[in-house]
PDB file of C-alpha atoms and ligand atoms in Angstrom:
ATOM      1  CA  UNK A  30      33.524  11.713   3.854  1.00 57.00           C
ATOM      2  CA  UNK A  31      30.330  11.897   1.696  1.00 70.00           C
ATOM      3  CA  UNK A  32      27.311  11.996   3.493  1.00 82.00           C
ATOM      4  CA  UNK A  33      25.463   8.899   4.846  1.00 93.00           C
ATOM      5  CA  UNK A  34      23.386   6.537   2.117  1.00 98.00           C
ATOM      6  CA  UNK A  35      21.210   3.952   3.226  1.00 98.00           C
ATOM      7  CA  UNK A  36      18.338   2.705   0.937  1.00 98.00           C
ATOM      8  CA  UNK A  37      15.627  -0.061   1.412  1.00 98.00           C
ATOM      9  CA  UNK A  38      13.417  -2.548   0.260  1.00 98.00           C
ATOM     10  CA  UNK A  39      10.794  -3.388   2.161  1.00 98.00           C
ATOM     11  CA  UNK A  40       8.231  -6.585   0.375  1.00 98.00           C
ATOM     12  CA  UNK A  41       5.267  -8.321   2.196  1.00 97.00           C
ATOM     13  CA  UNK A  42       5.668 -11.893   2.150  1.00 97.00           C
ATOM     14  CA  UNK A  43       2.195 -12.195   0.837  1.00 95.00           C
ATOM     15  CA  UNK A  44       2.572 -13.712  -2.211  1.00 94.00           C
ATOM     16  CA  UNK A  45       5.761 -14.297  -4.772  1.00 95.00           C
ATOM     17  CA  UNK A  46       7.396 -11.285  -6.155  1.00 96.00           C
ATOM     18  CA  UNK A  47       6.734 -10.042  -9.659  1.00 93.00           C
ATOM     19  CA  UNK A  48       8.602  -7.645 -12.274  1.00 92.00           C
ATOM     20  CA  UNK A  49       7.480  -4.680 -10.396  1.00 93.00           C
ATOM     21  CA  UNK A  50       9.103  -5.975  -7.142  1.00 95.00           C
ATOM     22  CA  UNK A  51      12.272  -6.543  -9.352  1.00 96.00           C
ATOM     23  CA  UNK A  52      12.069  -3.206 -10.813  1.00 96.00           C
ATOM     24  CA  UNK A  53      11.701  -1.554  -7.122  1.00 97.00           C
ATOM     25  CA  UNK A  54      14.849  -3.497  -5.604  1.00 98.00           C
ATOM     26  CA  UNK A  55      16.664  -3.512  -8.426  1.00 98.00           C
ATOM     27  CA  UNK A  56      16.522   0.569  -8.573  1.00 98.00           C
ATOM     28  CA  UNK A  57      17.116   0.701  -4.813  1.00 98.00           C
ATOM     29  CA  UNK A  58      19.971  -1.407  -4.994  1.00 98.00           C
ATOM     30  CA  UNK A  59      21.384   0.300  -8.126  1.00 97.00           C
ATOM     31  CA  UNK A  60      21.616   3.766  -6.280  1.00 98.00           C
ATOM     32  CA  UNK A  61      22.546   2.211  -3.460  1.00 98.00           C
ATOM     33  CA  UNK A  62      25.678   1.085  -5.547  1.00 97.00           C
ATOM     34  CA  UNK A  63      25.924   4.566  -7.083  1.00 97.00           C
ATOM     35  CA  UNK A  64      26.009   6.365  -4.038  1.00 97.00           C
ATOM     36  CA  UNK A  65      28.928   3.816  -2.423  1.00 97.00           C
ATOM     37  CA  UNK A  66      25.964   2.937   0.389  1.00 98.00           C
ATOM     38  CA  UNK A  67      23.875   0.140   1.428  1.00 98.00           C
ATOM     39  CA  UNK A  68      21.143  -1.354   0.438  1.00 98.00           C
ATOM     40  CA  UNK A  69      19.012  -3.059   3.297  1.00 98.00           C
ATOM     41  CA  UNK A  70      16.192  -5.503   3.070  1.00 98.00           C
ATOM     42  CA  UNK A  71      13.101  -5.274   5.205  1.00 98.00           C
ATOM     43  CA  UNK A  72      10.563  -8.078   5.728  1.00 98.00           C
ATOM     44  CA  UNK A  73       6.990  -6.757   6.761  1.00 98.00           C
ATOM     45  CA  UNK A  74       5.175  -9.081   7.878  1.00 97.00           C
ATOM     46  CA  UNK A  75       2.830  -7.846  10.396  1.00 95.00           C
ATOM     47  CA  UNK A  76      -0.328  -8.977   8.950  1.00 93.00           C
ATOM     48  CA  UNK A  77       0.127 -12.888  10.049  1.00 90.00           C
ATOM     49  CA  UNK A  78      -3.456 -13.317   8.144  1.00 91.00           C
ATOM     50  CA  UNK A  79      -1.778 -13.236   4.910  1.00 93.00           C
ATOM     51  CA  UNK A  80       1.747 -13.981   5.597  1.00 96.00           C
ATOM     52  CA  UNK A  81       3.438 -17.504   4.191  1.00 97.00           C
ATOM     53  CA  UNK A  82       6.685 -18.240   5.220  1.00 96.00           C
ATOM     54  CA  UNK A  83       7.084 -19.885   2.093  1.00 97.00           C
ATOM     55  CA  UNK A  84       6.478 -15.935   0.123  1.00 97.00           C
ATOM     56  CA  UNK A  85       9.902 -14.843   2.642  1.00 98.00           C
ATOM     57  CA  UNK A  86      11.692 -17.653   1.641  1.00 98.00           C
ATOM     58  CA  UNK A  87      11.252 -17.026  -1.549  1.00 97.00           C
ATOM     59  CA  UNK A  88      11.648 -13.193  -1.301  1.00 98.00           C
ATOM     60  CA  UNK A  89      15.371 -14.112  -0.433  1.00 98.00           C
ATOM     61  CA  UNK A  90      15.800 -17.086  -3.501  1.00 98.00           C
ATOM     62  CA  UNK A  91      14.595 -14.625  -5.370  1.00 98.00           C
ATOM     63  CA  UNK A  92      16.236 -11.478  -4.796  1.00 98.00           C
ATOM     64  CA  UNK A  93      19.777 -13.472  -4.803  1.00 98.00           C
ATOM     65  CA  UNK A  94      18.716 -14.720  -8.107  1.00 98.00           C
ATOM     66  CA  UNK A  95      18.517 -11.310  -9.236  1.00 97.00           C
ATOM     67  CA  UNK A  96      22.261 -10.818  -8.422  1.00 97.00           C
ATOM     68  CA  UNK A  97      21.140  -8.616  -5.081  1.00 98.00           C
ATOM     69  CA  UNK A  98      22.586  -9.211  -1.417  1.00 98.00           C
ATOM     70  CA  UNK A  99      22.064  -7.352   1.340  1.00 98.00           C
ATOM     71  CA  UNK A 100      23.211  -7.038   4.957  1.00 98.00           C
ATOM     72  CA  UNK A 101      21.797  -9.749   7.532  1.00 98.00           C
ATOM     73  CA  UNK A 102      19.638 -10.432   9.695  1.00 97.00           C
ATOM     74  CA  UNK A 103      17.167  -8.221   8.012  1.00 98.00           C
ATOM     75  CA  UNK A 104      14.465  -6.661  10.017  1.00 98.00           C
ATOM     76  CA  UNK A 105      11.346  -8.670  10.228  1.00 98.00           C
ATOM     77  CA  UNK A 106       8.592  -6.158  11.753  1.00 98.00           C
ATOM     78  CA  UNK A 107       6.749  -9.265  13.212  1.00 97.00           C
ATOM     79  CA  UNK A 108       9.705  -9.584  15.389  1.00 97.00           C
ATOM     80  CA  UNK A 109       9.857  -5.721  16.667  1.00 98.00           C
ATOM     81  CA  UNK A 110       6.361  -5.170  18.206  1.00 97.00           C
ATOM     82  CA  UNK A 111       7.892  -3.383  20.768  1.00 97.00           C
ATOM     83  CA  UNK A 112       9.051  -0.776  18.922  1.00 98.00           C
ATOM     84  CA  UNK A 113       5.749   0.134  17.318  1.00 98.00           C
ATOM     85  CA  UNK A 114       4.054  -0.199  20.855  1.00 97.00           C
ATOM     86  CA  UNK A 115       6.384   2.197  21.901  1.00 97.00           C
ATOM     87  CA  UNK A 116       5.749   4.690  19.312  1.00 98.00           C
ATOM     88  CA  UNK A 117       1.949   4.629  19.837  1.00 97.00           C
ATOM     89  CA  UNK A 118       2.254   5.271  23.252  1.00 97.00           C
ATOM     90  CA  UNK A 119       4.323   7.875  22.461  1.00 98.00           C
ATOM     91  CA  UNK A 120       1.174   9.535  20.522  1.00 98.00           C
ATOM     92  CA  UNK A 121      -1.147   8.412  22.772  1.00 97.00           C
ATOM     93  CA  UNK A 122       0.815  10.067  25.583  1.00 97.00           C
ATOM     94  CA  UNK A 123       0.532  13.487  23.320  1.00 97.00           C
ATOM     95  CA  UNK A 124      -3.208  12.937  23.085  1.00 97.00           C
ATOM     96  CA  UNK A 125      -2.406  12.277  18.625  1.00 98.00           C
ATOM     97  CA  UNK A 126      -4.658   8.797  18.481  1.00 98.00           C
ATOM     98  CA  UNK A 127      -8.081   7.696  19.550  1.00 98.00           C
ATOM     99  CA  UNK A 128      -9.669   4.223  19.925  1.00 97.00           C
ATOM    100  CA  UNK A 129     -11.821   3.463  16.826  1.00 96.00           C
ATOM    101  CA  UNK A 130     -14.247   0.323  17.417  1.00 96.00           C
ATOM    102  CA  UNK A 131     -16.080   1.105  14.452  1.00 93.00           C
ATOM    103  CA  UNK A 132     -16.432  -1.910  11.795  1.00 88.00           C
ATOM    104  CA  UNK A 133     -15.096  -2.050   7.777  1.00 85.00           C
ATOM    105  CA  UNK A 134     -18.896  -1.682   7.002  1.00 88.00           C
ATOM    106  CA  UNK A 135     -19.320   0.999   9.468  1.00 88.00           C
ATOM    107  CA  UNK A 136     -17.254   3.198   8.688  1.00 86.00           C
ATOM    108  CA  UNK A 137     -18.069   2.739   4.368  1.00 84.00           C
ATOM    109  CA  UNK A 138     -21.717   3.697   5.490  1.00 84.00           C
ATOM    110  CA  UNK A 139     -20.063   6.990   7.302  1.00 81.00           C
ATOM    111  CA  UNK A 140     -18.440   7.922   4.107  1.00 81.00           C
ATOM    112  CA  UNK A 141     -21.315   7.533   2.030  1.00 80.00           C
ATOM    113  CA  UNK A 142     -23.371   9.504   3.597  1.00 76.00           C
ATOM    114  CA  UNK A 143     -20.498  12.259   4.310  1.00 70.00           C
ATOM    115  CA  UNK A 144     -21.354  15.179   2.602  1.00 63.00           C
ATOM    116  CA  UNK A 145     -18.611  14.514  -0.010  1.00 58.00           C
ATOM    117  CA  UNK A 146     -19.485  11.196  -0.354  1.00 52.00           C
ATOM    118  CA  UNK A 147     -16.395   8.464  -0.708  1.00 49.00           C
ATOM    119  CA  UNK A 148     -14.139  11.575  -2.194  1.00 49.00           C
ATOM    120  CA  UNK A 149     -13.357  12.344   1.493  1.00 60.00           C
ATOM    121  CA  UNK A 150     -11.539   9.785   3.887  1.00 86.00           C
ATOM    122  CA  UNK A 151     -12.550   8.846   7.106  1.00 90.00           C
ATOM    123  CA  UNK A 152     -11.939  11.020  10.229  1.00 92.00           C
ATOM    124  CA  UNK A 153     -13.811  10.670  13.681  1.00 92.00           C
ATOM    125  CA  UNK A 154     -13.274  11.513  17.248  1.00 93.00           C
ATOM    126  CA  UNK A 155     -12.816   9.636  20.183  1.00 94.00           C
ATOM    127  CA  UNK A 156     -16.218   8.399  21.746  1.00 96.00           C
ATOM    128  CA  UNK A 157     -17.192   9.816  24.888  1.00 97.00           C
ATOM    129  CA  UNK A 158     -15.274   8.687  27.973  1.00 96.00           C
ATOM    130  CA  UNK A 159     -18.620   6.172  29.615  1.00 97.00           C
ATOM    131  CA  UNK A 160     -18.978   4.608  26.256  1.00 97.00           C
ATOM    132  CA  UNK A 161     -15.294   4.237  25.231  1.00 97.00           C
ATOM    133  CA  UNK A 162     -15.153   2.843  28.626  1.00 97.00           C
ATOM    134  CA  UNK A 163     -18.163   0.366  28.778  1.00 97.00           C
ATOM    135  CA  UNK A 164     -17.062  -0.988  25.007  1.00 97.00           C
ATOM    136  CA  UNK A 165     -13.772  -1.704  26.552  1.00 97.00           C
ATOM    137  CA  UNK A 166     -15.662  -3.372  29.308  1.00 97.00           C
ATOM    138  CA  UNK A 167     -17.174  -5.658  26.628  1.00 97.00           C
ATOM    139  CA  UNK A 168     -14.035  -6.549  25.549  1.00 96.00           C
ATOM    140  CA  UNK A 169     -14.781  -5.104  22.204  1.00 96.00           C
ATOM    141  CA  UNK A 170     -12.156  -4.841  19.709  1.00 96.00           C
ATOM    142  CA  UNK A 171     -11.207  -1.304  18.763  1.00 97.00           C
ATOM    143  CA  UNK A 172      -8.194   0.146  16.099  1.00 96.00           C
ATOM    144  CA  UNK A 173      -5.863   3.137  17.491  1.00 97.00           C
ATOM    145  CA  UNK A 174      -6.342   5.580  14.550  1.00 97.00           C
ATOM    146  CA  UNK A 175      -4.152   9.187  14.049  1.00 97.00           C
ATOM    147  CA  UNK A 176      -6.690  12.012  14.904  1.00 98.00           C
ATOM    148  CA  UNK A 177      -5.574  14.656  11.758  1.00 97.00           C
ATOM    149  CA  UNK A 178      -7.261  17.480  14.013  1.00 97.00           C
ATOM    150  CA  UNK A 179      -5.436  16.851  16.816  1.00 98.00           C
ATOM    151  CA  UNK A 180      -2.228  16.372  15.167  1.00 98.00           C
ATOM    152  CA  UNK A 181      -3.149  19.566  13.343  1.00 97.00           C
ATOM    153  CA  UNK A 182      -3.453  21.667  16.422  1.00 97.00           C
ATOM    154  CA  UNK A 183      -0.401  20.256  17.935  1.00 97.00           C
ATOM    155  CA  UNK A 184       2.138  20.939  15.312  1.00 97.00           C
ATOM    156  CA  UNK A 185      -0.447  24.882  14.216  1.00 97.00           C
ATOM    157  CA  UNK A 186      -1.042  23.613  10.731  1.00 96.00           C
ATOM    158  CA  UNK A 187       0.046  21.310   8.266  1.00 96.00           C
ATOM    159  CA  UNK A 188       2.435  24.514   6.636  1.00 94.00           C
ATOM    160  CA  UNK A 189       5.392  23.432   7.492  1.00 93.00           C
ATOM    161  CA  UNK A 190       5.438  19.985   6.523  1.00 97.00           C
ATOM    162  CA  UNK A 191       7.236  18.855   3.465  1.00 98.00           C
ATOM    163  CA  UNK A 192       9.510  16.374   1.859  1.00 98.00           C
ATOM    164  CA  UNK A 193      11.554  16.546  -1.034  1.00 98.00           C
ATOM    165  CA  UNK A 194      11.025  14.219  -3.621  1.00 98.00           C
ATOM    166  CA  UNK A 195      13.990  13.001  -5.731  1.00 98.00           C
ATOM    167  CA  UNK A 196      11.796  11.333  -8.250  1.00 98.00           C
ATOM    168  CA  UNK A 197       8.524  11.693  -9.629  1.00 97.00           C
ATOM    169  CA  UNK A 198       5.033  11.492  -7.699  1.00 97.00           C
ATOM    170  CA  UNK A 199       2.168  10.317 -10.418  1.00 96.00           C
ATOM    171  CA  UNK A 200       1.318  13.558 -11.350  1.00 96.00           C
ATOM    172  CA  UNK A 201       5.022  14.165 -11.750  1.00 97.00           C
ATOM    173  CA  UNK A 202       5.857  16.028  -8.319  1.00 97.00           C
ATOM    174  CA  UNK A 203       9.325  16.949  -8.147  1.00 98.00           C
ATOM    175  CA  UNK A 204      11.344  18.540  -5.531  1.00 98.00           C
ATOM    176  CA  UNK A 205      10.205  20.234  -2.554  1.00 98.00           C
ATOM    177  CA  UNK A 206       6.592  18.667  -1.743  1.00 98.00           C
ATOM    178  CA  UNK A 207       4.310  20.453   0.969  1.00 97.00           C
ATOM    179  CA  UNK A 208       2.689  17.035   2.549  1.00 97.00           C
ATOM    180  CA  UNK A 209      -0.879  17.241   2.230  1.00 96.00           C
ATOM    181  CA  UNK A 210      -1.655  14.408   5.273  1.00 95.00           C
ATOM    182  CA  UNK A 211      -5.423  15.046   5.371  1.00 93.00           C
ATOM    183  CA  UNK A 212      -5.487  13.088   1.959  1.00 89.00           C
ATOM    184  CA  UNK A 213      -5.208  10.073   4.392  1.00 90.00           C
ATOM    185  CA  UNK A 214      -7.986  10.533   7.148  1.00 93.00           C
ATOM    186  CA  UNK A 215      -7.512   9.393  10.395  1.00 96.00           C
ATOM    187  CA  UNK A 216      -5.422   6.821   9.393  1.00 95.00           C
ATOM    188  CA  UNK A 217      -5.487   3.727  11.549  1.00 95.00           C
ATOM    189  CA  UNK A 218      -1.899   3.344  13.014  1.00 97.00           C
ATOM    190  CA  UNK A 219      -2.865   0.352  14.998  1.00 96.00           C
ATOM    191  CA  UNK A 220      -5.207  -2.336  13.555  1.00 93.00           C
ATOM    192  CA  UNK A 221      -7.689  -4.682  15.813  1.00 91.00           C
ATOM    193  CA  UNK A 222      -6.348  -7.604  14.627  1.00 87.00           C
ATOM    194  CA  UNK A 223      -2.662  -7.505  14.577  1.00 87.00           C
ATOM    195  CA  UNK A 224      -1.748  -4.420  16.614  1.00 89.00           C
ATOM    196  CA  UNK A 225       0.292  -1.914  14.311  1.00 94.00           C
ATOM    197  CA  UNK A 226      -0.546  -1.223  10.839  1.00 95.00           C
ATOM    198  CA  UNK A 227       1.946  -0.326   8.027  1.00 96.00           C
ATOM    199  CA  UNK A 228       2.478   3.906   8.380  1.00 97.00           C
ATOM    200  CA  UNK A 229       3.615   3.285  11.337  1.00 98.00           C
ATOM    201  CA  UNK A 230       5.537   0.339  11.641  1.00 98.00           C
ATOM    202  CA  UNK A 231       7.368   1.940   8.145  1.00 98.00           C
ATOM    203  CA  UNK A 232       7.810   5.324   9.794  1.00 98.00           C
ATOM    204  CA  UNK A 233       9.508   3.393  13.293  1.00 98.00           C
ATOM    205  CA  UNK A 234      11.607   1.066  10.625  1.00 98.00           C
ATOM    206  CA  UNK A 235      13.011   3.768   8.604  1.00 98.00           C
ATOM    207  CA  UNK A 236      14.290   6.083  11.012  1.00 98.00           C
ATOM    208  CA  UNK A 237      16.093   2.957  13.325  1.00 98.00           C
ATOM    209  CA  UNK A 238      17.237   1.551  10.260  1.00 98.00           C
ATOM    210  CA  UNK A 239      19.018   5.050   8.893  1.00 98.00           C
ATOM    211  CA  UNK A 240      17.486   4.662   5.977  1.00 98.00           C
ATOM    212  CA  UNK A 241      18.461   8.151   4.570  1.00 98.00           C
ATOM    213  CA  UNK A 242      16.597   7.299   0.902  1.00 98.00           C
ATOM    214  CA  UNK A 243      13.167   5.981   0.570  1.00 98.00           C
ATOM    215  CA  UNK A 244      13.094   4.356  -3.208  1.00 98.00           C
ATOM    216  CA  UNK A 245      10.097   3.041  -4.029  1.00 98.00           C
ATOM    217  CA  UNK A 246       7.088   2.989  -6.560  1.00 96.00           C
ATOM    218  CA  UNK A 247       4.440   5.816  -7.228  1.00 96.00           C
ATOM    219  CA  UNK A 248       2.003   3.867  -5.652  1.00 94.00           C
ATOM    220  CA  UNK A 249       3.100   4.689  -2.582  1.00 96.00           C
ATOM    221  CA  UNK A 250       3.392   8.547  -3.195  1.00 96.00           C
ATOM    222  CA  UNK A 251       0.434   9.125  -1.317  1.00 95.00           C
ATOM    223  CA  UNK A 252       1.505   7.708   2.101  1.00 96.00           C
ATOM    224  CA  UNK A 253       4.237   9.402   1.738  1.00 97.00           C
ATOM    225  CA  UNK A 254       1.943  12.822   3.202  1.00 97.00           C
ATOM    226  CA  UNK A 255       1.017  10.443   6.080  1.00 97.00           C
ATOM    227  CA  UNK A 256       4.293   8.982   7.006  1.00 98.00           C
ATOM    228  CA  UNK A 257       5.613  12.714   6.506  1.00 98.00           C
ATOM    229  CA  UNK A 258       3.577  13.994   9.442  1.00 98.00           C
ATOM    230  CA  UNK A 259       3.640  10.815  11.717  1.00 98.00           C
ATOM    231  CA  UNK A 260       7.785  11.697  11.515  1.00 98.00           C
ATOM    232  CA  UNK A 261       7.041  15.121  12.579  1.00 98.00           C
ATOM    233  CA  UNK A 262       4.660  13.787  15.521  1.00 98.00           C
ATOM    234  CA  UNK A 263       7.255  11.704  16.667  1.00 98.00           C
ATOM    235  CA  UNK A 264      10.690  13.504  16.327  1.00 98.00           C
ATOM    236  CA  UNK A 265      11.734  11.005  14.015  1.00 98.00           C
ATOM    237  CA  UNK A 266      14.174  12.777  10.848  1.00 97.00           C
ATOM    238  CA  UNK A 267      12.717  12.888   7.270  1.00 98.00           C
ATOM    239  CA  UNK A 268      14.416  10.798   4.610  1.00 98.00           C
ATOM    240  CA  UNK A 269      14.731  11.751   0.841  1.00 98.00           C
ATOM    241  CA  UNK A 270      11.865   9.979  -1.487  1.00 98.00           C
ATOM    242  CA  UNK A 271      12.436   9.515  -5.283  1.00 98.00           C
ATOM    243  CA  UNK A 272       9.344   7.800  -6.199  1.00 98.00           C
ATOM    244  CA  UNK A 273       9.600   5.723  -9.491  1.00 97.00           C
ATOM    245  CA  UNK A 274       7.459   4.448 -12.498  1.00 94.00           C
ATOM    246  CA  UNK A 275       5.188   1.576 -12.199  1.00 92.00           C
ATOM    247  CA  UNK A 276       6.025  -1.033 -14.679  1.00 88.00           C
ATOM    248  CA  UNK A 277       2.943  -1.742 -16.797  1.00 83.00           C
ATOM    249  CA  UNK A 278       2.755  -5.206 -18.248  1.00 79.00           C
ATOM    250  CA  UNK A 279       1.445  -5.271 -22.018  1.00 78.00           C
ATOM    251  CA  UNK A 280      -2.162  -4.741 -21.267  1.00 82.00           C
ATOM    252  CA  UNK A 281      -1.269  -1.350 -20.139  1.00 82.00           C
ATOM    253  CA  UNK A 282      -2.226  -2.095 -16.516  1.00 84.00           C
ATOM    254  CA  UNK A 283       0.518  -2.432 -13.325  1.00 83.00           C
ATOM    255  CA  UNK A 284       1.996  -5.714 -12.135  1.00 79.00           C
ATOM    256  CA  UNK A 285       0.406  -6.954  -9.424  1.00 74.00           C
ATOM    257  CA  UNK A 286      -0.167 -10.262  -6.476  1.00 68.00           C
ATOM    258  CA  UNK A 287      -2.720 -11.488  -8.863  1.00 66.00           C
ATOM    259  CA  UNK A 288      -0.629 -12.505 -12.004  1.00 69.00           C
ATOM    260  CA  UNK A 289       0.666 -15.595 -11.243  1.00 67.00           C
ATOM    261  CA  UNK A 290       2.416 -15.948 -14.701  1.00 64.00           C
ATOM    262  CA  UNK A 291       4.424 -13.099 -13.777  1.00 83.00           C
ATOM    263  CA  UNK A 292       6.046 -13.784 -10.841  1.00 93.00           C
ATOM    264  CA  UNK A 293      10.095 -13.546 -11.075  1.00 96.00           C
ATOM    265  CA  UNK A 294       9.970 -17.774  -9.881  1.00 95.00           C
ATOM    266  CA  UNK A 295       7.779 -18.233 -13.382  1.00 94.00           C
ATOM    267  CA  UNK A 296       9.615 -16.180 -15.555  1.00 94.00           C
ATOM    268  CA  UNK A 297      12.946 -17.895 -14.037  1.00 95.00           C
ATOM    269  CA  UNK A 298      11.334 -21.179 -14.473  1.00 95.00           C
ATOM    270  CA  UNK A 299      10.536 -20.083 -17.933  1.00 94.00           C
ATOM    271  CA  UNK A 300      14.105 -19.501 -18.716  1.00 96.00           C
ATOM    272  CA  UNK A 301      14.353 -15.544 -18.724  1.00 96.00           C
ATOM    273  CA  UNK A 302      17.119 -14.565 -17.380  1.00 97.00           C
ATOM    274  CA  UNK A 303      18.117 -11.483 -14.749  1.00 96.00           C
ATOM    275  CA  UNK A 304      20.630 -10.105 -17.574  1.00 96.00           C
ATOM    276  CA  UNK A 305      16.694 -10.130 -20.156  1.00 96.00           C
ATOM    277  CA  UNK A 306      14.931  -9.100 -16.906  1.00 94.00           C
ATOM    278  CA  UNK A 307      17.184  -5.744 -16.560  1.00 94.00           C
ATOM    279  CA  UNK A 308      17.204  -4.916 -20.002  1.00 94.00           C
ATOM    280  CA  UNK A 309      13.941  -5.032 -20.315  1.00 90.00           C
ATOM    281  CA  UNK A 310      13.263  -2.737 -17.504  1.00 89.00           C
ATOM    282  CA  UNK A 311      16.024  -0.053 -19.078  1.00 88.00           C
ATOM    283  CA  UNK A 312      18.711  -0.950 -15.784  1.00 85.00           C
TER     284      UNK A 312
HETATM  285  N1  LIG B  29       5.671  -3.299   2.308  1.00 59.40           N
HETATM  286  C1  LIG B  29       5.199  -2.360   1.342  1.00 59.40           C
HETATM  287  C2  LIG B  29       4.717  -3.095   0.102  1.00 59.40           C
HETATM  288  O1  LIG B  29       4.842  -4.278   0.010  1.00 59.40           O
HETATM  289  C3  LIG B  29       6.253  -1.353   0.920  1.00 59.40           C
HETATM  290  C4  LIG B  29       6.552  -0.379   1.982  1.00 59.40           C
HETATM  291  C5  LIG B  29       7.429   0.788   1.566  1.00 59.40           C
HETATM  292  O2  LIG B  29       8.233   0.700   0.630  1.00 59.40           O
HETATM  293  O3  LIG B  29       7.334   1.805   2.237  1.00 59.40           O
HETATM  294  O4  LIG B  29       4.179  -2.502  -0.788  1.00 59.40           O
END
């Protein structure tokens, strides 16, 4: 028997999917196909601010268009709080996350007057015990971020940590990766608002999902280092990445929300068709 393949795509229903979405499933689903294994969609939509159901129902008309399918149901995060909750007490529990209460604006003043300026991301400490405890009192809204320095000391380094990457980072990292988390900061793992935030609720998904392949663009490289060491912290086994391109559009810049006239619905109303779409794309 060949070894386990389980791929994913994973969209926010924030808005209607463009080329670059197409060119992410599309690849996932492809070496899904290759590898005889199965391709899974993922809804996240934990950040109810910006979520539509009208974007998920159109993730699906969309994707089908394509010629995709997928198992079902697909995992909605919004309907799996639990799990995250779980996880984070999990790390609270091994002393890996502190209450943050500080504000956006906050926390860009802290950085600008860090010694590196904005270069360096954002890490803190958990407030002393009375005030942690009289904010609370308040009722004051606070985020659960990862403490890097406590994860450091818990796991004696960073060394160990690495991925391999199938594809290409930006800078065209290949193969064995040593993660480099403290790129991140203190990420926040829980936000005030909604309760998880994406590393996490990714990191939970993936592993209870099998999902043996991460395929996804170079954008997302980066959290890669984070998600790496939140699977460490947790016990939680490392997939394989292969990063890929970023389609560019023909002013040279990356697909993204914002062009409307872009979205796959547009170009479908405009008559392309998945067959052009492909081709184009060089699948
Ligand atoms: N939901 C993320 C996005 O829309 C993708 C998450 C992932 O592939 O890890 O960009």
């Amino acid at each position: 028997m060949s070894a386990p393949f389980v791929t994913r795509f994973a969209p926010s229903p924030t808005g209607y999917l463009h080329r670059g979405h197409a060119f992410s499933a599309l690849t996932a689903f492809e070496a899904a196909r290759a590898a005889g294994g199965t391709f899974l969609l993922r809804i996240e939509d934990i950040d109810a601010t910006r979520v539509r159901p009208a974007f998920e129902a159109a993730i699906f008309e969309d994707l089908a268009w394509l010629g995709l399918s997928w198992p079902t149901p697909v995992r909605r995060q919004s309907e799996h709080m639990a799990d995250y909750e779980a996880a984070l007490e999990q790390l609270r529990a091994r002393g890996l996350v502190y209450r943050c209460f500080r504000t956006r604006r906050e926390i860009a003043q802290a950085m600008a007057s860090a010694p590196h300026g904005a270069m360096e991301q954002f890490r803190g400490a958990p407030l002393p015990p009375e005030e942690e405890a009289e904010r609370l009192d308040r009722g004051e809204p606070f985020a659960w971020r990862l403490s890097l320095a406590a994860a450091e000391a818990r796991l004696g380094g960073f060394d160990r940590l690495s991925f391999v990457e199938e594809g290409r980072g930006p800078s065209g990292e290949h193969g064995s990766i040593a993660a480099r988390p403290e790129l991140g900061g203190d990420v926040v793992l829980a936000r005030k608002d909604v309760g998880v935030a994406y590393h996490l609720a990714v990191v939970v998904d993936d592993a209870l999902q099998g999902v043996t392949h991460v395929i996804r663009g170079q954008d997302l490289f980066e959290a890669t280092h984070v998600q790496r060491l939140l699977q460490a912290l947790l016990d939680l086994p490392t997939p394989v990445y292969r990063h890929h391109r970023l389609l560019v559009g023909p002013d040279g810049k990356r697909y993204a929300k914002r062009d409307r006239a872009e979205t796959l619905r547009a170009l479908r109303e405009a008559g392309v068709t998945p067959a052009e779409l492909r081709a184009e794309m060089g699948l």
